[in-house]
mmCIF file of C-alpha atoms in Angstrom:
data_model
loop_
_atom_site.group_PDB
_atom_site.id
_atom_site.type_symbol
_atom_site.label_atom_id
_atom_site.label_comp_id
_atom_site.label_asym_id
_atom_site.label_seq_id
_atom_site.Cartn_x
_atom_site.Cartn_y
_atom_site.Cartn_z
ATOM 1 C CA MET A 1 156.160 143.253 352.936
ATOM 2 C CA THR A 2 152.544 144.158 352.666
ATOM 3 C CA ASP A 3 151.089 146.674 355.554
ATOM 4 C CA TRP A 4 148.245 144.607 356.548
ATOM 5 C CA LEU A 5 147.089 147.327 358.732
ATOM 6 C CA ALA A 6 146.916 150.109 356.178
ATOM 7 C CA ASP A 7 145.989 147.282 353.361
ATOM 8 C CA ARG A 8 142.026 147.084 352.894
ATOM 9 C CA PRO A 9 140.012 144.890 350.632
ATOM 10 C CA GLU A 10 138.979 146.612 347.471
ATOM 11 C CA ALA A 11 134.993 147.624 348.116
ATOM 12 C CA ARG A 12 132.524 146.002 345.656
ATOM 13 C CA PRO A 13 129.481 147.882 344.499
ATOM 14 C CA VAL A 14 126.454 146.601 346.321
ATOM 15 C CA GLY A 15 124.034 146.893 343.797
ATOM 16 C CA ALA A 16 120.294 146.738 343.347
ATOM 17 C CA ALA A 17 119.850 143.278 344.611
ATOM 18 C CA GLY A 18 122.447 143.554 347.229
ATOM 19 C CA TRP A 19 121.079 146.501 348.779
ATOM 20 C CA ALA A 20 117.563 144.403 348.607
ATOM 21 C CA ARG A 21 119.043 141.715 350.817
ATOM 22 C CA ALA A 22 120.950 144.004 353.286
ATOM 23 C CA MET A 23 117.221 145.948 353.933
ATOM 24 C CA SER A 24 115.479 142.475 354.522
ATOM 25 C CA LYS A 25 118.000 140.969 356.114
ATOM 26 C CA GLY A 26 118.761 144.070 358.217
ATOM 27 C CA ALA A 27 115.259 144.560 359.268
ATOM 28 C CA ALA A 28 115.023 140.847 360.416
ATOM 29 C CA MET A 29 118.265 141.329 362.655
ATOM 30 C CA ALA A 30 116.987 144.536 364.210
ATOM 31 C CA LEU A 31 113.666 143.068 364.791
ATOM 32 C CA LEU A 32 115.445 139.797 366.624
ATOM 33 C CA VAL A 33 118.194 141.852 368.609
ATOM 34 C CA TYR A 34 116.299 144.543 369.931
ATOM 35 C CA GLY A 35 113.274 142.426 370.519
ATOM 36 C CA GLY A 36 115.796 140.242 371.958
ATOM 37 C CA LEU A 37 117.173 143.469 374.224
ATOM 38 C CA LEU A 38 113.904 144.285 375.415
ATOM 39 C CA LEU A 39 112.777 140.772 376.873
ATOM 40 C CA LEU A 40 116.388 140.632 378.562
ATOM 41 C CA LEU A 41 115.595 144.067 380.213
ATOM 42 C CA ILE A 42 112.767 142.890 381.552
ATOM 43 C CA LEU A 43 113.614 139.815 382.978
ATOM 44 C CA ARG A 44 116.648 141.439 384.488
ATOM 45 C CA GLN A 45 114.308 143.193 386.529
ATOM 46 C CA ILE A 46 113.559 139.736 388.133
ATOM 47 C CA GLU A 47 116.541 138.041 387.996
ATOM 48 C CA ARG A 48 118.640 141.011 389.606
ATOM 49 C CA PRO A 49 116.757 140.914 393.139
ATOM 50 C CA LEU A 50 116.302 137.371 392.927
ATOM 51 C CA CYS A 51 119.930 136.630 392.422
ATOM 52 C CA GLY A 52 122.377 139.320 392.414
ATOM 53 C CA MET A 53 125.285 139.430 389.738
ATOM 54 C CA ALA A 54 124.320 135.753 388.993
ATOM 55 C CA ARG A 55 122.348 135.549 385.741
ATOM 56 C CA PRO A 56 120.837 132.150 385.495
ATOM 57 C CA VAL A 57 118.209 133.067 382.948
ATOM 58 C CA THR A 58 119.030 136.193 380.590
ATOM 59 C CA PRO A 59 122.504 134.763 379.193
ATOM 60 C CA PHE A 60 120.561 132.198 377.270
ATOM 61 C CA ILE A 61 118.562 135.117 375.625
ATOM 62 C CA THR A 62 121.990 136.691 374.231
ATOM 63 C CA GLN A 63 122.880 133.185 373.125
ATOM 64 C CA GLY A 64 119.699 132.796 371.293
ATOM 65 C CA VAL A 65 119.892 136.142 369.622
ATOM 66 C CA CYS A 66 122.976 135.705 368.593
ATOM 67 C CA ARG A 67 122.526 132.167 366.658
ATOM 68 C CA GLY A 68 119.465 133.517 365.236
ATOM 69 C CA ALA A 69 121.309 136.561 363.840
ATOM 70 C CA LEU A 70 123.924 134.337 362.277
ATOM 71 C CA ALA A 71 121.165 132.450 360.759
ATOM 72 C CA ILE A 72 119.423 135.324 358.957
ATOM 73 C CA MET A 73 122.986 136.673 357.990
ATOM 74 C CA GLY A 74 123.544 133.008 356.436
ATOM 75 C CA LEU A 75 126.996 132.392 358.118
ATOM 76 C CA LYS A 76 127.474 128.626 359.074
ATOM 77 C CA VAL A 77 129.206 128.032 362.318
ATOM 78 C CA ALA A 78 131.063 124.906 363.159
ATOM 79 C CA THR A 79 132.945 124.168 366.494
ATOM 80 C CA ARG A 80 135.372 121.573 367.671
ATOM 81 C CA GLY A 81 136.225 120.614 371.301
ATOM 82 C CA ARG A 82 134.292 121.075 374.340
ATOM 83 C CA ARG A 83 133.266 124.180 376.158
ATOM 84 C CA MET A 84 134.989 124.842 379.432
ATOM 85 C CA THR A 85 132.511 123.888 382.599
ATOM 86 C CA VAL A 86 134.701 124.693 385.461
ATOM 87 C CA PRO A 87 135.205 127.907 387.004
ATOM 88 C CA GLY A 88 137.373 130.526 385.004
ATOM 89 C CA ALA A 89 137.689 132.737 381.744
ATOM 90 C CA VAL A 90 138.200 132.535 378.480
ATOM 91 C CA VAL A 91 140.788 133.890 375.786
ATOM 92 C CA ALA A 92 140.166 134.204 371.977
ATOM 93 C CA ASN A 93 141.858 135.507 368.818
ATOM 94 C CA HIS A 94 139.873 139.027 367.301
ATOM 95 C CA GLY A 95 139.345 139.491 363.639
ATOM 96 C CA SER A 96 135.873 141.064 363.549
ATOM 97 C CA TRP A 97 132.880 142.614 365.304
ATOM 98 C CA LEU A 98 131.241 139.469 364.237
ATOM 99 C CA ASP A 99 133.252 137.588 366.882
ATOM 100 C CA ILE A 100 130.799 139.116 369.385
ATOM 101 C CA PHE A 101 128.134 137.251 367.803
ATOM 102 C CA THR A 102 129.537 134.031 366.820
ATOM 103 C CA LEU A 103 131.485 133.572 370.513
ATOM 104 C CA ASN A 104 128.187 134.267 372.165
ATOM 105 C CA ALA A 105 126.657 131.964 369.650
ATOM 106 C CA VAL A 106 128.188 128.744 371.101
ATOM 107 C CA GLN A 107 128.894 129.803 374.614
ATOM 108 C CA ARG A 108 127.338 132.056 377.350
ATOM 109 C CA VAL A 109 130.226 134.287 378.323
ATOM 110 C CA TYR A 110 130.322 137.840 379.413
ATOM 111 C CA PHE A 111 132.825 139.769 377.133
ATOM 112 C CA VAL A 112 135.412 142.403 378.531
ATOM 113 C CA SER A 113 135.838 145.280 376.170
ATOM 114 C CA LYS A 114 137.543 148.834 376.003
ATOM 115 C CA SER A 115 135.839 151.296 377.685
ATOM 116 C CA GLU A 116 135.096 153.428 374.355
ATOM 117 C CA VAL A 117 132.742 150.468 373.414
ATOM 118 C CA ALA A 118 130.128 151.639 375.879
ATOM 119 C CA GLY A 119 129.536 154.814 373.968
ATOM 120 C CA TRP A 120 129.123 153.656 370.812
ATOM 121 C CA PRO A 121 125.430 154.411 369.495
ATOM 122 C CA GLY A 122 123.453 151.155 369.676
ATOM 123 C CA ILE A 123 126.089 148.637 370.265
ATOM 124 C CA GLY A 124 127.528 150.311 373.329
ATOM 125 C CA TRP A 125 123.751 149.457 374.514
ATOM 126 C CA LEU A 126 123.725 146.264 373.816
ATOM 127 C CA ALA A 127 127.079 145.640 375.767
ATOM 128 C CA ARG A 128 126.064 146.918 378.676
ATOM 129 C CA ALA A 129 122.703 144.750 379.241
ATOM 130 C CA THR A 130 124.452 141.760 378.349
ATOM 131 C CA GLY A 131 126.995 142.263 381.170
ATOM 132 C CA THR A 132 129.943 142.973 379.315
ATOM 133 C CA VAL A 133 132.847 144.376 381.490
ATOM 134 C CA PHE A 134 134.446 147.920 380.512
ATOM 135 C CA ILE A 135 138.000 148.201 380.927
ATOM 136 C CA ASN A 136 140.147 151.687 380.940
ATOM 137 C CA ARG A 137 143.789 150.961 379.540
ATOM 138 C CA LYS A 138 145.346 153.480 381.904
ATOM 139 C CA GLY A 139 147.114 152.206 384.180
ATOM 140 C CA SER A 140 146.464 154.062 387.046
ATOM 141 C CA GLU A 141 142.916 151.963 386.881
ATOM 142 C CA ALA A 142 144.527 148.490 387.000
ATOM 143 C CA ARG A 143 143.816 147.742 390.789
ATOM 144 C CA ALA A 144 140.510 148.759 390.186
ATOM 145 C CA GLN A 145 139.826 146.691 387.064
ATOM 146 C CA GLN A 146 141.542 143.893 389.061
ATOM 147 C CA ARG A 147 139.054 144.130 391.686
ATOM 148 C CA LEU A 148 136.201 143.964 389.249
ATOM 149 C CA PHE A 149 137.442 141.170 387.396
ATOM 150 C CA GLU A 150 137.873 139.018 390.924
ATOM 151 C CA GLU A 151 134.181 140.344 391.790
ATOM 152 C CA ARG A 152 132.709 138.803 388.241
ATOM 153 C CA LEU A 153 134.751 135.817 388.547
ATOM 154 C CA ARG A 154 133.949 134.878 391.573
ATOM 155 C CA ALA A 155 130.382 135.147 390.875
ATOM 156 C CA GLY A 156 130.887 132.667 388.584
ATOM 157 C CA HIS A 157 130.921 134.557 385.337
ATOM 158 C CA GLN A 158 132.983 133.149 382.437
ATOM 159 C CA LEU A 159 134.593 136.601 381.371
ATOM 160 C CA LEU A 160 136.090 136.344 377.462
ATOM 161 C CA PHE A 161 138.568 138.613 376.445
ATOM 162 C CA PHE A 162 140.821 139.431 373.508
ATOM 163 C CA PRO A 163 144.522 139.383 374.750
ATOM 164 C CA GLU A 164 145.853 140.897 370.954
ATOM 165 C CA GLY A 165 144.806 144.186 372.389
ATOM 166 C CA THR A 166 142.717 144.978 368.804
ATOM 167 C CA SER A 167 141.425 143.148 366.044
ATOM 168 C CA THR A 168 142.977 141.979 362.680
ATOM 169 C CA ASP A 169 142.274 141.079 359.283
ATOM 170 C CA THR A 170 141.336 137.597 360.265
ATOM 171 C CA LEU A 171 144.420 136.237 358.823
ATOM 172 C CA ARG A 172 146.777 136.143 361.426
ATOM 173 C CA ILE A 173 147.098 136.400 365.317
ATOM 174 C CA LEU A 174 148.950 139.136 367.201
ATOM 175 C CA PRO A 175 151.199 138.267 370.238
ATOM 176 C CA PHE A 176 149.068 138.332 373.163
ATOM 177 C CA LYS A 177 149.483 141.155 375.800
ATOM 178 C CA SER A 178 149.819 140.012 379.497
ATOM 179 C CA THR A 179 148.295 142.232 381.293
ATOM 180 C CA LEU A 180 144.754 141.417 381.680
ATOM 181 C CA PHE A 181 146.022 137.778 382.417
ATOM 182 C CA ALA A 182 147.256 139.380 386.067
ATOM 183 C CA ALA A 183 143.829 139.435 387.271
ATOM 184 C CA PHE A 184 144.054 135.688 387.596
ATOM 185 C CA PHE A 185 146.700 135.993 390.009
ATOM 186 C CA THR A 186 145.052 137.877 393.099
ATOM 187 C CA HIS A 187 143.533 136.737 396.268
ATOM 188 C CA GLY A 188 144.693 133.157 395.272
ATOM 189 C CA LEU A 189 142.328 132.748 392.526
ATOM 190 C CA GLU A 190 144.592 131.453 390.446
ATOM 191 C CA HIS A 191 144.090 128.148 392.391
ATOM 192 C CA ALA A 192 140.660 128.284 391.686
ATOM 193 C CA LEU A 193 140.627 129.133 388.117
ATOM 194 C CA HIS A 194 140.891 127.629 384.497
ATOM 195 C CA ILE A 195 142.047 129.442 381.372
ATOM 196 C CA GLN A 196 140.113 128.229 378.201
ATOM 197 C CA PRO A 197 141.991 129.513 375.085
ATOM 198 C CA VAL A 198 139.500 129.365 372.009
ATOM 199 C CA THR A 199 140.577 129.533 368.411
ATOM 200 C CA VAL A 200 138.230 131.491 365.598
ATOM 201 C CA ARG A 201 138.706 131.054 361.934
ATOM 202 C CA TYR A 202 136.831 132.251 359.280
ATOM 203 C CA THR A 203 136.487 131.256 355.886
ATOM 204 C CA ALA A 204 135.115 133.888 353.129
ATOM 205 C CA PRO A 205 132.618 132.986 350.642
ATOM 206 C CA GLU A 206 133.923 131.598 347.380
ATOM 207 C CA GLY A 207 135.467 134.076 345.412
ATOM 208 C CA GLU A 208 135.828 136.917 347.651
ATOM 209 C CA ASP A 209 138.881 138.088 349.403
ATOM 210 C CA PRO A 210 140.033 136.042 352.137
ATOM 211 C CA ARG A 211 139.572 139.267 354.557
ATOM 212 C CA PHE A 212 135.964 139.075 353.947
ATOM 213 C CA TYR A 213 135.157 138.766 357.480
ATOM 214 C CA GLY A 214 137.844 140.859 359.012
ATOM 215 C CA TRP A 215 137.382 144.229 360.689
ATOM 216 C CA TRP A 216 140.217 146.021 361.864
ATOM 217 C CA GLY A 217 141.827 149.714 362.121
ATOM 218 C CA ASP A 218 139.776 152.609 361.503
ATOM 219 C CA MET A 219 137.421 150.373 359.095
ATOM 220 C CA ASP A 220 133.848 151.748 359.371
ATOM 221 C CA PHE A 221 131.134 149.507 360.911
ATOM 222 C CA GLY A 222 128.511 150.731 359.007
ATOM 223 C CA SER A 223 129.634 149.763 355.644
ATOM 224 C CA HIS A 224 131.108 146.737 356.920
ATOM 225 C CA LEU A 225 127.862 145.236 358.223
ATOM 226 C CA VAL A 226 125.756 146.671 354.919
ATOM 227 C CA LYS A 227 128.830 144.339 352.915
ATOM 228 C CA LEU A 228 127.923 141.089 354.844
ATOM 229 C CA LEU A 229 124.017 141.692 354.685
ATOM 230 C CA ALA A 230 124.176 142.191 351.020
ATOM 231 C CA ALA A 231 126.417 139.428 350.366
ATOM 232 C CA PRO A 232 124.352 136.933 348.085
ATOM 233 C CA ARG A 233 126.290 134.046 349.902
ATOM 234 C CA HIS A 234 128.496 133.369 353.195
ATOM 235 C CA GLY A 235 131.512 131.136 354.146
ATOM 236 C CA ARG A 236 131.713 129.445 357.680
ATOM 237 C CA VAL A 237 133.329 130.344 361.013
ATOM 238 C CA GLU A 238 135.064 127.470 363.126
ATOM 239 C CA ILE A 239 135.473 127.748 366.820
ATOM 240 C CA THR A 240 138.075 125.713 368.391
ATOM 241 C CA PHE A 241 137.703 124.918 372.144
ATOM 242 C CA HIS A 242 140.847 123.938 373.449
ATOM 243 C CA PRO A 243 141.708 122.054 376.584
ATOM 244 C CA PRO A 244 141.407 124.538 379.702
ATOM 245 C CA VAL A 245 144.679 125.808 381.101
ATOM 246 C CA PRO A 246 145.022 125.825 384.930
ATOM 247 C CA ALA A 247 146.252 129.260 385.934
ATOM 248 C CA ASP A 248 148.114 128.133 388.848
ATOM 249 C CA GLY A 249 150.017 125.776 386.375
ATOM 250 C CA PHE A 250 152.432 129.230 385.915
ATOM 251 C CA SER A 251 154.332 131.540 388.094
ATOM 252 C CA GLY A 252 152.689 134.343 386.933
ATOM 253 C CA ARG A 253 151.242 136.347 383.816
ATOM 254 C CA LYS A 254 153.201 136.026 381.102
ATOM 255 C CA GLY A 255 154.026 132.233 381.284
ATOM 256 C CA LEU A 256 150.257 132.137 381.136
ATOM 257 C CA ALA A 257 149.671 134.327 378.290
ATOM 258 C CA LEU A 258 152.405 132.697 376.233
ATOM 259 C CA ARG A 259 150.751 129.376 376.453
ATOM 260 C CA CYS A 260 147.237 130.681 375.735
ATOM 261 C CA GLU A 261 148.650 131.992 372.486
ATOM 262 C CA ALA A 262 150.551 128.711 371.834
ATOM 263 C CA LEU A 263 147.393 127.048 371.944
ATOM 264 C CA VAL A 264 145.174 129.429 370.147
ATOM 265 C CA ARG A 265 147.927 129.348 367.067
ATOM 266 C CA GLU A 266 147.668 125.545 366.690
ATOM 267 C CA ALA A 267 144.142 125.786 365.199
ATOM 268 C CA PHE A 268 144.882 128.702 362.924
ATOM 269 C CA PRO A 269 147.163 128.576 359.834
ATOM 270 C CA ALA A 270 150.576 130.532 359.506
ATOM 271 C CA ASP A 271 150.671 134.448 359.003
ATOM 272 C CA PRO A 272 149.914 134.987 355.283
ATOM 273 C CA GLU A 273 152.513 135.594 352.895
ATOM 274 C CA PRO A 274 151.971 139.300 351.383
ATOM 275 C CA MET A 275 149.091 138.588 348.716
ATOM 276 C CA THR A 276 147.663 140.443 345.575
ATOM 277 C CA VAL A 277 143.942 140.570 345.224
ATOM 278 C CA ALA A 278 141.977 140.319 342.117
ATOM 279 C CA PRO A 279 140.077 143.164 341.124
ATOM 280 C CA ALA A 280 136.632 143.571 342.046
ATOM 281 C CA ALA A 281 133.453 142.221 340.052
ATOM 282 C CA ALA A 282 130.329 144.443 339.481
ATOM 283 C CA ALA A 283 127.715 142.741 342.256
ATOM 284 C CA PRO A 284 124.148 142.084 341.161
#
């Protein structure tokens, strides 16, 4: 059986036309993203003293920027189901850095991310500005992280996290880790919260490797971004909102994690069989 973690799509030459697309789209996206960030930071100076942890305005800026970025790229977004309106959190499968844009484009949420992301050039700055919750996977910090989760959830923030613990090639879903679900079972919080499972499914452009949008393992972010910006055409991403699950319907985190995983898998094809990818053709 193919080791999907080690297997990588064959790189295609970008070509002159591809570089032209990448540069023009990249410039437009940079202007949109950092212009939106500047506006967000300015408004946050007004929002913070008036509303404290609540963010009644700035999440709309994040959502608008993400929608615009996907439009510039050319990636079509389709949704199924209804977004949760009750207090709680969102869990989703994770196949690419693009998930940040696609999930923000269809709902106003705050991501839970590993602490290393805070130090990534550009991305870390954006993540902090948009209210991302950074976690350290060291067991010694588990209690502090649970307190932080509880504080944000009680403030009405819908936190979104990826229970697989890592990204994939977009063709599979890994078993959900139940550790983060423990935050929903503290100080009676489970009686007030629902968890909405969300399935993210990418379809590659015609003729491309099915893993076109996947970003996993030690893949380089820069080259993956250039590949997507240089593409002459794009596929689509389908986001399915499953019915919210009441946290107090389960005796603990493990049962809740298993139920959420099962729902996410319902809208996802079965794990793929080992496949052979045709040799890449030269791009224009």
